[in-house]
Short mmCIF file of C-alpha atoms in Angstrom, two decimals:
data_model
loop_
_atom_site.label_atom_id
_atom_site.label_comp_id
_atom_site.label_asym_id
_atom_site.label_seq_id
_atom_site.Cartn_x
_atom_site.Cartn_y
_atom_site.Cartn_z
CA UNK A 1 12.90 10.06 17.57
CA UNK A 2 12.57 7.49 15.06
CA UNK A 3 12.90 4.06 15.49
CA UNK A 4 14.26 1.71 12.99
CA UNK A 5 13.56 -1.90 12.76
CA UNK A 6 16.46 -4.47 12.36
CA UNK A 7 15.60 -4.88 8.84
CA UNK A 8 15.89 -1.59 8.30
CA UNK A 9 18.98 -0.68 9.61
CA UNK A 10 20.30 -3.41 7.33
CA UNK A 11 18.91 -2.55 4.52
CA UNK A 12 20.16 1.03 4.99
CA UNK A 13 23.65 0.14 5.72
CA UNK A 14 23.88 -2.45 4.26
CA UNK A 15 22.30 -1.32 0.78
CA UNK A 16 24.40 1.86 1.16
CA UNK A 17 27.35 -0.01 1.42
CA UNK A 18 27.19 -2.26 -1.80
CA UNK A 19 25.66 0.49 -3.90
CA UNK A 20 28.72 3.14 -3.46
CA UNK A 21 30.98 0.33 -3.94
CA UNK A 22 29.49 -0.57 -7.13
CA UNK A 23 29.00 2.64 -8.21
CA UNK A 24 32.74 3.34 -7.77
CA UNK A 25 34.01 0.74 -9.37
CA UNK A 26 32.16 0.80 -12.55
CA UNK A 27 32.81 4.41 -13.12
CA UNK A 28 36.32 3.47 -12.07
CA UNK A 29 35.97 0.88 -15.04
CA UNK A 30 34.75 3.29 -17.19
CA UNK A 31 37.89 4.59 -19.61
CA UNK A 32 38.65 8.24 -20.41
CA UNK A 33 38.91 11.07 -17.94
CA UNK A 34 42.05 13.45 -16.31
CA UNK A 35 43.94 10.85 -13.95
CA UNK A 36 43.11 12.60 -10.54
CA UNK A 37 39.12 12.71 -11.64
CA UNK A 38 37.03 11.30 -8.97
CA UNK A 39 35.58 8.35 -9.96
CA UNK A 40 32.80 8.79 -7.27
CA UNK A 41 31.43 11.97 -6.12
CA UNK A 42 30.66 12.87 -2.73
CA UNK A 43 26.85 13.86 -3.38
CA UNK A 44 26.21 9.81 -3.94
CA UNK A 45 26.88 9.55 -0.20
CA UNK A 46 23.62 11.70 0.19
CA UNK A 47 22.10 9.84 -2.61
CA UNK A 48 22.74 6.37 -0.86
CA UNK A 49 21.15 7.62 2.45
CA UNK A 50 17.50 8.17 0.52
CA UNK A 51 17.67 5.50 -1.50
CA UNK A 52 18.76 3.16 0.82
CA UNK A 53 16.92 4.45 4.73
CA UNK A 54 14.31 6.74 3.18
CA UNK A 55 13.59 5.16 -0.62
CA UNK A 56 9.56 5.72 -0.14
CA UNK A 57 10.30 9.58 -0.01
CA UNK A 58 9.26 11.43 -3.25
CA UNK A 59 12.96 13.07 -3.27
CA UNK A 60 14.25 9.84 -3.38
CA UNK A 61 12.49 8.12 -6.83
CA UNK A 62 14.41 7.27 -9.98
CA UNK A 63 13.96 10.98 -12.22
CA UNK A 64 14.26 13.19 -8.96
CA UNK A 65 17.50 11.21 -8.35
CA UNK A 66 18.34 11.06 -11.96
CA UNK A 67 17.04 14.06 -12.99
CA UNK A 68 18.43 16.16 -10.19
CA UNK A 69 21.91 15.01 -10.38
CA UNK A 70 22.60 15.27 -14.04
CA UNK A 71 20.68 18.65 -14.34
CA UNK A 72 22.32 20.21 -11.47
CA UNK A 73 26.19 18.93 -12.59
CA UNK A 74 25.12 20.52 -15.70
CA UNK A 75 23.81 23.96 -14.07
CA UNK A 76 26.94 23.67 -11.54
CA UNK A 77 29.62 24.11 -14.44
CA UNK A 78 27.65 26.63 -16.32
CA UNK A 79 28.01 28.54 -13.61
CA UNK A 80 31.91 27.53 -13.09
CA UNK A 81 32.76 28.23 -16.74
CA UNK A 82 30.59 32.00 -17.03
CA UNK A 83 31.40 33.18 -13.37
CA UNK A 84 35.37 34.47 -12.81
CA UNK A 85 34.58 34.38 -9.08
CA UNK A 86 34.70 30.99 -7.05
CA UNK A 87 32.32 31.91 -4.37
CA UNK A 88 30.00 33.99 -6.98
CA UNK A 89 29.47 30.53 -8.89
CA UNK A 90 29.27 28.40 -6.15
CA UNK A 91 25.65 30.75 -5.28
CA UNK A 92 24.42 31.00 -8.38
CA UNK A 93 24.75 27.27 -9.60
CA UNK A 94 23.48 25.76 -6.05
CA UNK A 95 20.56 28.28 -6.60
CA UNK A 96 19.84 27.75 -10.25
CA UNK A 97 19.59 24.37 -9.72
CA UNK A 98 17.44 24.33 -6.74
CA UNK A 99 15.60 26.43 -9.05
CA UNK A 100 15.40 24.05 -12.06
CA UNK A 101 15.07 21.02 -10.62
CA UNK A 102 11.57 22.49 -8.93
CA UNK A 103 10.53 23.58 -12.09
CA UNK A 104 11.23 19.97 -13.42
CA UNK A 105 9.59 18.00 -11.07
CA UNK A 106 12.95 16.25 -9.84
CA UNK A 107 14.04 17.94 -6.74
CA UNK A 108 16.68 16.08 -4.93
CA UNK A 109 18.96 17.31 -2.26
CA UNK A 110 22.05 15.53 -3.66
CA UNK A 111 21.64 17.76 -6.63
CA UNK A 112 22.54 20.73 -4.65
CA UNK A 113 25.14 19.11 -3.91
CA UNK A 114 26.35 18.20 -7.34
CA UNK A 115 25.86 21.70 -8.45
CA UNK A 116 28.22 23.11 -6.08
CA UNK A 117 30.42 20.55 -6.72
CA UNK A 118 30.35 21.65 -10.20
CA UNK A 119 30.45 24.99 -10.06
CA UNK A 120 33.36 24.87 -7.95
CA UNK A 121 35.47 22.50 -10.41
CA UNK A 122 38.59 21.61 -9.30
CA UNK A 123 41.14 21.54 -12.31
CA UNK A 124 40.50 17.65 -13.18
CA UNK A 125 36.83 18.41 -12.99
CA UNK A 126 37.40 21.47 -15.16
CA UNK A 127 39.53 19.65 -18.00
CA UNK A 128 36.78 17.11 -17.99
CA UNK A 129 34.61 19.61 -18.84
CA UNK A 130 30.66 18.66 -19.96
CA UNK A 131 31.82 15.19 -19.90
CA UNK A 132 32.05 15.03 -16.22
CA UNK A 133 28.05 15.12 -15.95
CA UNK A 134 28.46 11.89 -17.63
CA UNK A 135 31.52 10.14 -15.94
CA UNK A 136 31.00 9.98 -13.34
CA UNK A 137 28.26 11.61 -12.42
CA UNK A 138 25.88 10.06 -14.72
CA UNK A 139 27.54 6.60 -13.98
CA UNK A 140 27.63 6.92 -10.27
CA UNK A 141 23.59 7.72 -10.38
CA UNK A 142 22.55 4.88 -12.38
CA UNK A 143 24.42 2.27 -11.16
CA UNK A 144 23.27 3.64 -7.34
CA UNK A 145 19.64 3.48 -8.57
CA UNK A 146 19.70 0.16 -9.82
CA UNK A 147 21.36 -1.16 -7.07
CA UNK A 148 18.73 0.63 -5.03
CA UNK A 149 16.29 -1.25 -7.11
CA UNK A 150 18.01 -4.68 -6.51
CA UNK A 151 18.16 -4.38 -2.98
CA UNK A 152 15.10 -2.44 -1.87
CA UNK A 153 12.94 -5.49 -3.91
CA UNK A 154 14.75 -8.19 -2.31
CA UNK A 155 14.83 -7.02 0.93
CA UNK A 156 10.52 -6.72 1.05
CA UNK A 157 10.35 -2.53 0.33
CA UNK A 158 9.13 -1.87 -3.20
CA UNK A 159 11.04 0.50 -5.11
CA UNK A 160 10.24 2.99 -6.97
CA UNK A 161 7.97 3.74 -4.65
CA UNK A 162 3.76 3.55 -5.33
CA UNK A 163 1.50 4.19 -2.89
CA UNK A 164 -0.67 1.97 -1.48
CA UNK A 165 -3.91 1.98 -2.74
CA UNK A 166 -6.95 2.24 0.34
CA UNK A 167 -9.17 -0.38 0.15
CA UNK A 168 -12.20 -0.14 -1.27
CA UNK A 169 -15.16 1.63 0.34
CA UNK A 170 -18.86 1.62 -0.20
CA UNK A 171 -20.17 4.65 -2.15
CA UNK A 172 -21.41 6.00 1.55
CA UNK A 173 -18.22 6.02 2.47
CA UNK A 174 -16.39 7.27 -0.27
CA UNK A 175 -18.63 10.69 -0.29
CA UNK A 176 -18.17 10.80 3.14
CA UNK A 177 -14.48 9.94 3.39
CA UNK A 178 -10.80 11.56 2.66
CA UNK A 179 -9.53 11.13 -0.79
CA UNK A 180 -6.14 11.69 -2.30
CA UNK A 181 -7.46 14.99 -3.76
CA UNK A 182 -8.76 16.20 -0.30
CA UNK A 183 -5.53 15.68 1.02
CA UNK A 184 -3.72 17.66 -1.64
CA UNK A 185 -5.58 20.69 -1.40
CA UNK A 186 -4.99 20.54 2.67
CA UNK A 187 -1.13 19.97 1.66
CA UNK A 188 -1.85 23.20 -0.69
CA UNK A 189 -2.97 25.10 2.29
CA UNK A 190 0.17 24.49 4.03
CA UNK A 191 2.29 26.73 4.23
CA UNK A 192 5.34 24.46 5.10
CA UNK A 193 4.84 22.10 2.35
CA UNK A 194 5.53 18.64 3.08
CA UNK A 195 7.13 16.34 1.58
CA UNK A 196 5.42 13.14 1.21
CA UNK A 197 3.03 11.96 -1.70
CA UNK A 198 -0.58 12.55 -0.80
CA UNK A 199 -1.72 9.50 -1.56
CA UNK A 200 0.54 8.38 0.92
CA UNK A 201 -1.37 10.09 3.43
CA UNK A 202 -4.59 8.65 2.45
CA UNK A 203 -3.00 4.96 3.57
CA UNK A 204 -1.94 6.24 6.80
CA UNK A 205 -5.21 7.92 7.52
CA UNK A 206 -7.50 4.50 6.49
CA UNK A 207 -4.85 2.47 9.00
CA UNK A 208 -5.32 4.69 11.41
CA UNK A 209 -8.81 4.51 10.93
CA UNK A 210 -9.06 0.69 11.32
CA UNK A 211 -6.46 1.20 14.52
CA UNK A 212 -9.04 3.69 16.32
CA UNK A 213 -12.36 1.27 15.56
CA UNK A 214 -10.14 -1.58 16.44
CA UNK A 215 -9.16 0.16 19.66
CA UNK A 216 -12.84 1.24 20.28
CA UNK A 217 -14.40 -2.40 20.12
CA UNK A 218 -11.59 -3.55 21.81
CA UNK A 219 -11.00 -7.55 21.44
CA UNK A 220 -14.79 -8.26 20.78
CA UNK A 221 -14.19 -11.45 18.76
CA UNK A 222 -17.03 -12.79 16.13
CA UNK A 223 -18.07 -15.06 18.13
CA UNK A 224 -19.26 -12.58 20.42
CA UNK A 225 -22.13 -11.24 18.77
CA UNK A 226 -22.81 -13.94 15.91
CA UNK A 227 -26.25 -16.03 15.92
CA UNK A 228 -25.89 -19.91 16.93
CA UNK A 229 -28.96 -20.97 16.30
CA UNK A 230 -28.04 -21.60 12.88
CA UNK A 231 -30.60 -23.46 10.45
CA UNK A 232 -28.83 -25.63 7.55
CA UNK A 233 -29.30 -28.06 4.87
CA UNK A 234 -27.38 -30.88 3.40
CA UNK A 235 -26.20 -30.79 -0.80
CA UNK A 236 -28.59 -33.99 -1.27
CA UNK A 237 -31.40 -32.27 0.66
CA UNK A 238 -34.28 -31.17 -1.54
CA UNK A 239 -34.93 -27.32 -2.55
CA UNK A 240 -38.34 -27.58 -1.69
CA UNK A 241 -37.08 -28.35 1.56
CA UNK A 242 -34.52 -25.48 1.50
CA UNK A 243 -37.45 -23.36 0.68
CA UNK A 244 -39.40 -24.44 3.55
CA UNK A 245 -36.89 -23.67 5.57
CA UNK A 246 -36.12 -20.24 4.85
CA UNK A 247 -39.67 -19.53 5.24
CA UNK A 248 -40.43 -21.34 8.19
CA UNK A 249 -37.06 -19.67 9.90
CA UNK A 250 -37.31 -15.87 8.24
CA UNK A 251 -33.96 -15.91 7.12
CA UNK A 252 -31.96 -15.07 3.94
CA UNK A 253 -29.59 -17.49 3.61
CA UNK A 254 -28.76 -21.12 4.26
CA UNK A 255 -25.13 -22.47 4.53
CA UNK A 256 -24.87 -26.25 2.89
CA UNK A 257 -22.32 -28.26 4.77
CA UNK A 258 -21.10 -31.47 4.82
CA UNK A 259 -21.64 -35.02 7.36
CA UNK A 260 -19.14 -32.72 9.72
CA UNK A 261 -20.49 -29.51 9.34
CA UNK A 262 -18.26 -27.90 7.03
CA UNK A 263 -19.36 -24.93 4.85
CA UNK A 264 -19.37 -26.56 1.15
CA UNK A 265 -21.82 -23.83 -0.66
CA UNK A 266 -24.50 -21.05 0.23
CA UNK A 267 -28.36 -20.83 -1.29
CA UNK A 268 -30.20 -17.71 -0.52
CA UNK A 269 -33.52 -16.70 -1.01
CA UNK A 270 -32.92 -15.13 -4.61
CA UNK A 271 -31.62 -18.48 -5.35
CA UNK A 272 -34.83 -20.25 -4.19
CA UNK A 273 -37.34 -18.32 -5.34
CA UNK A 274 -36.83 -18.01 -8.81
CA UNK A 275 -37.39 -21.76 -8.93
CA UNK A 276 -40.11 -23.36 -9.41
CA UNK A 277 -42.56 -23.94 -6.60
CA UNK A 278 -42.28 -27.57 -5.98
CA UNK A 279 -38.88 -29.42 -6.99
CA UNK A 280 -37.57 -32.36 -5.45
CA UNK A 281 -33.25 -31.26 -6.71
CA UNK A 282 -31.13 -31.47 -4.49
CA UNK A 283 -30.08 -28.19 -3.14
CA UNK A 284 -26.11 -28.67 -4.87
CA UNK A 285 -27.82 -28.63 -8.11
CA UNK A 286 -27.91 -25.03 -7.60
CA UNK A 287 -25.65 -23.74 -4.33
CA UNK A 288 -22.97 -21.33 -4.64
CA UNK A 289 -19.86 -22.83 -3.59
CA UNK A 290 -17.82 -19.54 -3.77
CA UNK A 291 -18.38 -19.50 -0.17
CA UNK A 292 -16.50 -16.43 2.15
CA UNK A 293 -16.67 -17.10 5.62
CA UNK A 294 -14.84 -15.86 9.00
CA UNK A 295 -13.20 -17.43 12.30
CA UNK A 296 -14.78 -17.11 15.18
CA UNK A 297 -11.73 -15.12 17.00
CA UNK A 298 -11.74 -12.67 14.37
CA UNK A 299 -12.30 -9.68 15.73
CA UNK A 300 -15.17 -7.94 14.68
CA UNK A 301 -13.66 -4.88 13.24
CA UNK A 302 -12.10 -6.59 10.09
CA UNK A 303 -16.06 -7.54 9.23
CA UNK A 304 -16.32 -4.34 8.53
CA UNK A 305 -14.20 -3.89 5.55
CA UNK A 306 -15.58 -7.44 4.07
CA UNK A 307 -19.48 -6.23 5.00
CA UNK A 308 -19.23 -2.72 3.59
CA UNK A 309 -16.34 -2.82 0.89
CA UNK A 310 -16.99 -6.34 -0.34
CA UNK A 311 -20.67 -6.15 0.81
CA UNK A 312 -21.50 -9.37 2.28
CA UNK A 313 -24.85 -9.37 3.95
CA UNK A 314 -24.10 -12.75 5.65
CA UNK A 315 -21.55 -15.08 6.29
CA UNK A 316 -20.78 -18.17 7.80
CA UNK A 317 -18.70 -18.47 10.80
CA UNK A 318 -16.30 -21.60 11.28
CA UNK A 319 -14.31 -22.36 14.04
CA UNK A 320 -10.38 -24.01 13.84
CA UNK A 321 -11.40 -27.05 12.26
CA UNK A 322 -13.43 -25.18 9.65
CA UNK A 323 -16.68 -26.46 10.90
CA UNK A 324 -19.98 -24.15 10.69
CA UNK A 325 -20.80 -22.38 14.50
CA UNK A 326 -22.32 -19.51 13.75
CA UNK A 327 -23.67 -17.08 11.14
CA UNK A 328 -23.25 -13.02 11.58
CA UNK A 329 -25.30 -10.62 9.71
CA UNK A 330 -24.93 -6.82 8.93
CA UNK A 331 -27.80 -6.01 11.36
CA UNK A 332 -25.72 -7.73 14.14
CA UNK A 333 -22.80 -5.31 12.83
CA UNK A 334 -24.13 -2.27 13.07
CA UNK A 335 -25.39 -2.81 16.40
CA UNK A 336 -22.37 -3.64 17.50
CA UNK A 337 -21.05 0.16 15.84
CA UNK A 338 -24.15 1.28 17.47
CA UNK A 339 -22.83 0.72 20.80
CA UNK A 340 -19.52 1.31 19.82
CA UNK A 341 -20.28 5.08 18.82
CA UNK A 342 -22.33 5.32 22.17
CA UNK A 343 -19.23 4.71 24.07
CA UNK A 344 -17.55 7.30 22.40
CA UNK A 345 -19.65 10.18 22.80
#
C-alpha cells in the first residue's frame, strides 16, 4: 500500500479542493446556457484526483487532460444525437472515445467519463447542444489545469511533468548502461503496458543504482581510504619549486593553500611542465583556482559520480573548517569498488 507524505496529502486535498471550486465558479460566471445546466461536471472530480495526488502520471498532463475531455464530450453527443437508444449510445461513445483519444495521444480516464456523460445527455445537456463541450466542459478543464499548475509549482512538484534527466555517465558507462530507449522497447515487450513515461524509469533505475552501491560500501566515509601524507605548496612559493616537488613525490597534482591550510587553487603536472625549466613565479601566477574538493564524511559512493561523470582524477579533501586533510585519487576508488564487488560475489 502506498504511503503518502504529509505534503502530499495536502497537496492532494487540498489542491483538489480549490481547483473544483474555481472551476465551478467561473463556469458558473460564464453567461449563456439552459438554467438547470451543470456548471461543473462530475468527470472533473476524476480529473482533480490526477492532477492533484498523481500529476507526474502521463494520463494526467495538460493535452491528455485537455485533449481527452473536449474530444470525448464531443464523441459522447455524437453518439447521443445519431443513436435512438440510451444504453446503445452510452457504448458506443465511451468506446469511440477510448478509441480516439489512443489514437491522439491524449488518453485520460476522465474522458470516458465525459463521453458517457455526453452521450447520455440529459435534456439541459441536450438543448445545450455542441456548446456544452465548451461550457462547461471546456471551462471546467482549463481552469482545473491551471490551477493544477499554480498549486503543483508552489507546493515543490513540477507540473507538467518532465522527467528527470540521469546524470551524466562516462562513455563506459553509457554503452554499458540502461537508456530511455532500452527501457521502451522492454515496456514494448510487455504485454500489460504500463503506464509511466520511460524516461521515468531510467531515474528510478540510476537511484536505485546509487542506493545498492551505497548500501554495498556501507558508511565508508572519504576519509577512510584518502592519502594523508599530502605534499603542498604555498601561492608565493616558486614553480621551480612546485616542479621539484612533484618530481621528487611522483604525484600529479599539488593543492595551493593558504597560512591555515585552506585549498585556494590546484597546479598539476600539465601545468608545470609546459613551463619553462627554471622560473622563479610564484606558483599563483599560474594555479587553477576553480578548485572541487570533498568532506571528509562524505561517503565514498557520491565520488563516484564526480570521478567518472565529471572525471576528476584528484581532489582535495577538507575537513569542517575547510582546511586541506587529505587528497583521494581514482586509483584509491576503484580499489575501494574492487573490494566492494568482491563482497558481492
Amino acid at each position: 500500500m502506498t504511503r503518502y507524505t504529509s505534503a502530499e496529502l495536502a497537496r492532494g486535498a487540498l489542491g483538489a479542493l480549490l481547483g473544483i471550486a474555481v472551476a465551478g465558479a467561473t463556469a458558473r460566471a460564464v453567461p449563456g446556457g439552459p438554467e438547470l445546466l451543470p456548471f461543473i461536471v462530475a468527470p472533473m472530480g476524476a480529473c482533480a484526483v490526477l492532477l492533484f495526488a498523481v500529476p507526474a502520471s502521463p494520463l494526467a498532463q495538460p493535452w491528455p487532460v485537455l485533449g481527452g475531455n473536449l474530444v470525448s464530450t464531443a464523441i459522447g453527443l455524437t453518439a447521443h444525437w445519431i443513436v435512438d437508444d440510451v444504453l446503445l449510445a452510452a457504448a458506443v461513445g465511451v468506446g469511440t472515445a477510448i478509441g480516439a483519444m489512443m489514437l491522439l495521444g491524449c488518453l485520460h480516464p476522465p474522458g470516458g467519463a465525459c463521453a458517457l456523460l455526453a452521450a447520455t445527455a440529459t435534456p439541459a445537456i441536450a438543448e445545450q447542444g455542441p456548446l456544452f463541450v465548451l461550457t462547461p466542459v471546456a471551462v471546467n478543464t482549463v481552469v482545473l489545469l491551471l490551477v493544477a499548475v499554480v498549486v503543483n509549482n508552489l507546493t515543490g512538484r513540477r507540473y507538467p511533468h518532465r522527467p528527470a534527466l540521469p546524470a551524466d555517465t562516462s562513455p563506459a558507462a553509457a554503452a554499458l548502461g540502461i537508456t530511455t530507449p532500452d527501457v521502451e522497447q522492454a515496456m514494448n515487450r510487455i504485454a500489460d503496458r504500463l503506464d509511466v513515461l520511460p524516461a521515468d524509469i531510467v531515474s528510478i533505475v540510476r537511484d536505485a543504482e546509487t542506493h545498492a552501491l551505497d548500501r554495498r560500501l556501507g558508511a565508508i566515509p572519504v576519509s577512510g581510504i584518502m592519502s594523508t601524507d599530502v605534499v603542498v605548496v604555498h601561492p608565493f612559493e616558486s614553480i621551480y619549486r612546485a616542479r621539484t616537488l612533484l618530481v621528487q613525490r611522483q604525484v600529479k597534482t599539488l593543492p595551493v593553500v593558504d597560512d591555515e591550510r585552506r585549498v585556494v587553487g590546484v597546479v598539476s603536472i600539465i601545468d608545470l611542465f609546459t613551463r619553462d625549466i627554471v622560473e622563479l613565479e610564484p606558483v599563483e601566477s599560474i594555479m587553477r583556482t576553480d578548485v572541487t574538493t570533498i568532506a571528509a564524511g562524505t561517503p565514498v559512493a557520491e565520488l563516484v559520480p564526480l570521478m567518472t561523470a565529471e572525471g576528476y582524477k584528484n581532489l582535495p579533501v577538507v575537513d569542517d573548517a575547510g582546511r586541506l586533510v587529505g587528497m583521494i585519487t581514482r586509483g584509491e576508488l576503484i580499489a575501494v569498488l574492487h573490494r566492494a564487488l568482491l563482497g558481492a560475489t
